[in-house]
mmCIF file of C-alpha atoms in Angstrom:
data_model
loop_
_atom_site.group_PDB
_atom_site.id
_atom_site.type_symbol
_atom_site.label_atom_id
_atom_site.label_comp_id
_atom_site.label_asym_id
_atom_site.label_seq_id
_atom_site.Cartn_x
_atom_site.Cartn_y
_atom_site.Cartn_z
ATOM 1 C CA UNK A 1 -21.916 4.021 64.787
ATOM 2 C CA UNK A 2 -19.795 6.808 63.316
ATOM 3 C CA UNK A 3 -21.300 8.346 60.174
ATOM 4 C CA UNK A 4 -18.988 9.390 57.340
ATOM 5 C CA UNK A 5 -20.275 12.572 55.742
ATOM 6 C CA UNK A 6 -18.076 12.408 52.647
ATOM 7 C CA UNK A 7 -15.569 9.745 51.631
ATOM 8 C CA UNK A 8 -12.291 10.991 50.220
ATOM 9 C CA UNK A 9 -9.393 9.014 48.817
ATOM 10 C CA UNK A 10 -7.648 9.451 52.170
ATOM 11 C CA UNK A 11 -10.576 8.101 54.196
ATOM 12 C CA UNK A 12 -11.036 5.206 51.791
ATOM 13 C CA UNK A 13 -7.366 4.281 52.284
ATOM 14 C CA UNK A 14 -7.836 4.449 56.055
ATOM 15 C CA UNK A 15 -10.793 2.072 55.739
ATOM 16 C CA UNK A 16 -8.537 -0.287 53.790
ATOM 17 C CA UNK A 17 -5.969 -0.102 56.596
ATOM 18 C CA UNK A 18 -8.626 -0.654 59.261
ATOM 19 C CA UNK A 19 -9.808 -3.759 57.404
ATOM 20 C CA UNK A 20 -6.160 -4.878 57.092
ATOM 21 C CA UNK A 21 -6.602 -5.642 53.410
ATOM 22 C CA UNK A 22 -4.204 -5.337 50.516
ATOM 23 C CA UNK A 23 -5.160 -2.982 47.714
ATOM 24 C CA UNK A 24 -6.247 -5.906 45.576
ATOM 25 C CA UNK A 25 -8.337 -7.462 48.344
ATOM 26 C CA UNK A 26 -9.926 -4.069 49.126
ATOM 27 C CA UNK A 27 -10.850 -3.636 45.461
ATOM 28 C CA UNK A 28 -12.383 -7.123 45.482
ATOM 29 C CA UNK A 29 -14.350 -6.338 48.653
ATOM 30 C CA UNK A 30 -15.822 -3.230 47.024
ATOM 31 C CA UNK A 31 -16.300 -4.857 43.633
ATOM 32 C CA UNK A 32 -14.258 -2.188 41.845
ATOM 33 C CA UNK A 33 -11.047 -2.084 39.843
ATOM 34 C CA UNK A 34 -7.605 -1.978 41.416
ATOM 35 C CA UNK A 35 -7.011 1.173 39.373
ATOM 36 C CA UNK A 36 -9.590 3.075 41.439
ATOM 37 C CA UNK A 37 -8.001 2.057 44.737
ATOM 38 C CA UNK A 38 -4.605 3.093 43.383
ATOM 39 C CA UNK A 39 -6.081 6.495 42.482
ATOM 40 C CA UNK A 40 -7.228 6.979 46.091
ATOM 41 C CA UNK A 41 -3.682 6.277 47.282
ATOM 42 C CA UNK A 42 -2.114 8.685 44.801
ATOM 43 C CA UNK A 43 -4.708 11.455 45.305
ATOM 44 C CA UNK A 44 -5.898 11.494 48.960
ATOM 45 C CA UNK A 45 -8.169 14.502 48.419
ATOM 46 C CA UNK A 46 -10.150 13.039 45.508
ATOM 47 C CA UNK A 47 -13.881 12.666 46.246
ATOM 48 C CA UNK A 48 -15.339 9.463 44.755
ATOM 49 C CA UNK A 49 -18.646 9.771 42.921
ATOM 50 C CA UNK A 50 -21.947 8.959 44.630
ATOM 51 C CA UNK A 51 -22.089 5.281 43.618
ATOM 52 C CA UNK A 52 -18.644 4.744 45.123
ATOM 53 C CA UNK A 53 -19.633 6.642 48.262
ATOM 54 C CA UNK A 54 -22.485 4.151 48.713
ATOM 55 C CA UNK A 55 -20.160 1.165 48.247
ATOM 56 C CA UNK A 56 -17.785 2.531 50.882
ATOM 57 C CA UNK A 57 -20.721 3.208 53.237
ATOM 58 C CA UNK A 58 -21.914 -0.384 52.849
ATOM 59 C CA UNK A 59 -18.492 -1.888 53.580
ATOM 60 C CA UNK A 60 -17.949 0.403 56.564
ATOM 61 C CA UNK A 61 -21.402 -0.213 58.050
ATOM 62 C CA UNK A 62 -21.081 -3.997 57.704
ATOM 63 C CA UNK A 63 -17.591 -4.082 59.223
ATOM 64 C CA UNK A 64 -17.060 -5.559 62.706
ATOM 65 C CA UNK A 65 -16.895 -3.156 65.642
ATOM 66 C CA UNK A 66 -13.139 -3.667 65.979
ATOM 67 C CA UNK A 67 -12.620 -2.520 62.381
ATOM 68 C CA UNK A 68 -14.727 0.603 62.948
ATOM 69 C CA UNK A 69 -12.739 1.307 66.114
ATOM 70 C CA UNK A 70 -9.447 1.014 64.210
ATOM 71 C CA UNK A 71 -10.838 3.324 61.548
ATOM 72 C CA UNK A 72 -11.842 5.888 64.188
ATOM 73 C CA UNK A 73 -8.336 5.760 65.663
ATOM 74 C CA UNK A 74 -6.777 6.273 62.239
ATOM 75 C CA UNK A 75 -9.031 9.268 61.573
ATOM 76 C CA UNK A 76 -8.277 10.753 64.987
ATOM 77 C CA UNK A 77 -4.558 10.190 64.555
ATOM 78 C CA UNK A 78 -4.293 11.671 61.058
ATOM 79 C CA UNK A 79 -1.754 14.463 61.111
ATOM 80 C CA UNK A 80 -3.505 16.618 58.523
ATOM 81 C CA UNK A 81 -6.021 16.786 55.753
ATOM 82 C CA UNK A 82 -3.776 15.099 53.226
ATOM 83 C CA UNK A 83 -1.948 12.772 55.600
ATOM 84 C CA UNK A 84 -1.862 9.128 54.673
ATOM 85 C CA UNK A 85 -2.941 6.273 56.868
ATOM 86 C CA UNK A 86 -0.356 3.671 57.882
ATOM 87 C CA UNK A 87 0.525 1.407 55.007
ATOM 88 C CA UNK A 88 -0.763 3.808 52.328
ATOM 89 C CA UNK A 89 2.551 5.379 51.340
ATOM 90 C CA UNK A 90 2.644 6.359 47.670
ATOM 91 C CA UNK A 91 3.976 3.757 45.323
ATOM 92 C CA UNK A 92 4.837 4.049 41.651
ATOM 93 C CA UNK A 93 1.608 3.366 39.765
ATOM 94 C CA UNK A 94 2.115 1.661 36.405
ATOM 95 C CA UNK A 95 -0.780 1.258 34.000
ATOM 96 C CA UNK A 96 -0.944 -0.854 30.850
ATOM 97 C CA UNK A 97 -2.722 0.805 27.914
ATOM 98 C CA UNK A 98 -4.187 -1.340 25.108
ATOM 99 C CA UNK A 99 -4.612 0.141 21.637
ATOM 100 C CA UNK A 100 -6.771 -2.632 20.170
ATOM 101 C CA UNK A 101 -7.324 -2.473 16.414
ATOM 102 C CA UNK A 102 -9.881 -4.348 14.313
ATOM 103 C CA UNK A 103 -9.714 -3.614 10.598
ATOM 104 C CA UNK A 104 -10.236 0.167 10.371
ATOM 105 C CA UNK A 105 -11.446 0.580 13.954
ATOM 106 C CA UNK A 106 -9.917 1.005 17.400
ATOM 107 C CA UNK A 107 -11.450 0.126 20.757
ATOM 108 C CA UNK A 108 -12.292 2.898 23.255
ATOM 109 C CA UNK A 109 -13.933 2.967 26.673
ATOM 110 C CA UNK A 110 -15.776 5.855 28.279
ATOM 111 C CA UNK A 111 -14.791 6.372 31.922
ATOM 112 C CA UNK A 112 -17.146 7.901 34.434
ATOM 113 C CA UNK A 113 -15.920 11.471 34.690
ATOM 114 C CA UNK A 114 -15.001 11.684 38.384
ATOM 115 C CA UNK A 115 -11.289 12.379 38.036
ATOM 116 C CA UNK A 116 -9.511 15.704 38.240
ATOM 117 C CA UNK A 117 -8.053 15.093 34.780
ATOM 118 C CA UNK A 118 -11.537 15.177 33.259
ATOM 119 C CA UNK A 119 -10.651 12.311 30.945
ATOM 120 C CA UNK A 120 -13.651 10.397 29.625
ATOM 121 C CA UNK A 121 -13.050 8.461 26.390
ATOM 122 C CA UNK A 122 -9.740 6.619 26.382
ATOM 123 C CA UNK A 123 -8.083 3.352 25.457
ATOM 124 C CA UNK A 124 -8.655 0.317 27.719
ATOM 125 C CA UNK A 125 -6.243 0.415 30.641
ATOM 126 C CA UNK A 126 -5.451 -1.385 33.858
ATOM 127 C CA UNK A 127 -3.004 -1.287 36.744
ATOM 128 C CA UNK A 128 0.054 -3.522 36.341
ATOM 129 C CA UNK A 129 0.194 -5.560 39.518
ATOM 130 C CA UNK A 130 3.564 -6.417 41.083
ATOM 131 C CA UNK A 131 5.130 -9.438 39.421
ATOM 132 C CA UNK A 132 2.808 -9.319 36.380
ATOM 133 C CA UNK A 133 4.247 -8.634 32.932
ATOM 134 C CA UNK A 134 2.770 -5.511 31.317
ATOM 135 C CA UNK A 135 1.766 -7.505 28.226
ATOM 136 C CA UNK A 136 -0.251 -9.911 30.363
ATOM 137 C CA UNK A 137 -1.909 -7.056 32.244
ATOM 138 C CA UNK A 138 -2.852 -5.409 28.934
ATOM 139 C CA UNK A 139 -4.625 -8.477 27.573
ATOM 140 C CA UNK A 140 -6.279 -9.354 30.886
ATOM 141 C CA UNK A 141 -7.565 -5.860 31.667
ATOM 142 C CA UNK A 142 -8.946 -5.409 28.155
ATOM 143 C CA UNK A 143 -10.913 -8.627 28.497
ATOM 144 C CA UNK A 144 -12.152 -7.720 31.978
ATOM 145 C CA UNK A 145 -13.271 -4.244 30.907
ATOM 146 C CA UNK A 146 -14.669 -4.880 27.453
ATOM 147 C CA UNK A 147 -15.144 -8.614 26.850
ATOM 148 C CA UNK A 148 -12.700 -8.376 23.941
ATOM 149 C CA UNK A 149 -9.900 -10.916 23.495
ATOM 150 C CA UNK A 150 -6.751 -9.412 22.029
ATOM 151 C CA UNK A 151 -3.082 -10.188 21.470
ATOM 152 C CA UNK A 152 -0.152 -7.802 21.801
ATOM 153 C CA UNK A 153 1.517 -6.935 18.504
ATOM 154 C CA UNK A 154 4.251 -4.641 19.780
ATOM 155 C CA UNK A 155 5.061 -2.056 22.388
ATOM 156 C CA UNK A 156 4.431 1.635 21.762
ATOM 157 C CA UNK A 157 6.701 3.007 24.446
ATOM 158 C CA UNK A 158 6.172 4.446 27.910
ATOM 159 C CA UNK A 159 5.613 7.887 29.435
ATOM 160 C CA UNK A 160 4.351 9.727 32.487
ATOM 161 C CA UNK A 161 0.844 10.784 31.491
ATOM 162 C CA UNK A 162 0.732 14.605 31.363
ATOM 163 C CA UNK A 163 -2.766 14.817 32.898
ATOM 164 C CA UNK A 164 -2.725 12.047 35.505
ATOM 165 C CA UNK A 165 0.980 11.713 36.380
ATOM 166 C CA UNK A 166 0.667 7.938 36.028
ATOM 167 C CA UNK A 167 3.431 5.830 34.449
ATOM 168 C CA UNK A 168 1.798 4.433 31.290
ATOM 169 C CA UNK A 169 3.043 1.490 29.228
ATOM 170 C CA UNK A 170 1.457 1.325 25.760
ATOM 171 C CA UNK A 171 0.841 -1.656 23.483
ATOM 172 C CA UNK A 172 -0.602 -2.022 20.000
ATOM 173 C CA UNK A 173 -2.936 -5.013 20.151
ATOM 174 C CA UNK A 174 -4.779 -7.104 17.587
ATOM 175 C CA UNK A 175 -8.443 -8.032 18.008
ATOM 176 C CA UNK A 176 -9.016 -11.785 18.266
ATOM 177 C CA UNK A 177 -12.627 -12.379 19.354
ATOM 178 C CA UNK A 178 -15.509 -11.186 21.500
ATOM 179 C CA UNK A 179 -18.246 -8.567 21.379
ATOM 180 C CA UNK A 180 -17.362 -5.189 22.853
ATOM 181 C CA UNK A 181 -19.498 -4.790 25.975
ATOM 182 C CA UNK A 182 -19.251 -2.657 29.085
ATOM 183 C CA UNK A 183 -18.090 -5.305 31.550
ATOM 184 C CA UNK A 184 -17.094 -2.798 34.252
ATOM 185 C CA UNK A 185 -20.197 -0.671 34.848
ATOM 186 C CA UNK A 186 -18.789 0.770 38.074
ATOM 187 C CA UNK A 187 -15.831 2.329 36.256
ATOM 188 C CA UNK A 188 -17.122 2.818 32.718
ATOM 189 C CA UNK A 189 -20.143 4.276 30.965
ATOM 190 C CA UNK A 190 -19.655 2.722 27.549
ATOM 191 C CA UNK A 191 -17.403 0.753 25.198
ATOM 192 C CA UNK A 192 -17.226 1.334 21.457
ATOM 193 C CA UNK A 193 -15.328 0.588 18.281
ATOM 194 C CA UNK A 194 -14.585 3.877 16.526
ATOM 195 C CA UNK A 195 -12.923 4.620 13.171
ATOM 196 C CA UNK A 196 -9.190 5.107 13.536
ATOM 197 C CA UNK A 197 -9.360 8.424 11.735
ATOM 198 C CA UNK A 198 -12.071 9.628 14.147
ATOM 199 C CA UNK A 199 -10.136 9.186 17.414
ATOM 200 C CA UNK A 200 -9.750 12.952 17.621
ATOM 201 C CA UNK A 201 -13.527 13.294 18.035
ATOM 202 C CA UNK A 202 -13.343 11.349 21.289
ATOM 203 C CA UNK A 203 -9.890 12.187 22.675
ATOM 204 C CA UNK A 204 -7.932 15.402 22.221
ATOM 205 C CA UNK A 205 -5.103 14.465 19.866
ATOM 206 C CA UNK A 206 -2.742 16.628 21.917
ATOM 207 C CA UNK A 207 -3.278 14.203 24.814
ATOM 208 C CA UNK A 208 -2.655 11.042 22.782
ATOM 209 C CA UNK A 209 0.781 9.432 23.022
ATOM 210 C CA UNK A 210 2.375 10.259 19.602
ATOM 211 C CA UNK A 211 3.440 6.651 18.821
ATOM 212 C CA UNK A 212 -0.239 5.652 19.077
ATOM 213 C CA UNK A 213 -1.223 8.120 16.339
ATOM 214 C CA UNK A 214 1.662 6.921 14.171
ATOM 215 C CA UNK A 215 0.624 3.282 14.658
ATOM 216 C CA UNK A 216 -2.996 4.013 13.764
ATOM 217 C CA UNK A 217 -1.949 5.860 10.628
ATOM 218 C CA UNK A 218 0.310 2.995 9.559
ATOM 219 C CA UNK A 219 -2.552 0.529 10.035
ATOM 220 C CA UNK A 220 -5.089 2.441 7.947
#
């Protein structure tokens, strides 16, 4: 059996192609978020952290011989270090960002720091799947990540994130119910309610979408 020394975003995408899975199905197979798979497609040279390397090893090693053969052919046929496997052409990645407020607090999650952007603490976020309204994605991803039920109050605009290059759609959300827990241990290290006026201790205010800061100030 071929041994993969280091998985990159490019090789992970080739494994997806060899398995003939959609991005969503590949994420389900690995037990990770769709956002991570989308990151591999947008940044072929990214090197997933060790836990993710082990997940990819397990899926590859348990795959049928025909899948491993297809993977080997894709690797051999790659035109260059950053070349994409068939079916992995870049697509516009849209992410819904939830700014969930509860009295004088706002909900934050701490990502595992394995991205080039170096972002750690941030607002709950999730990839907007084709055909899904951003508002629905916001509420659903927040619940999946943190166990918190919320409702969208209003939109806070859109932008291309300056650090990640991802198209972000922002929403101010109201807390409804649920205890904040880390429900996505593969992607996140922690979940916490923090004072609205202390957001700058967790996230550089220069990196925060200005309408978010304005909304938090209005709500204090």
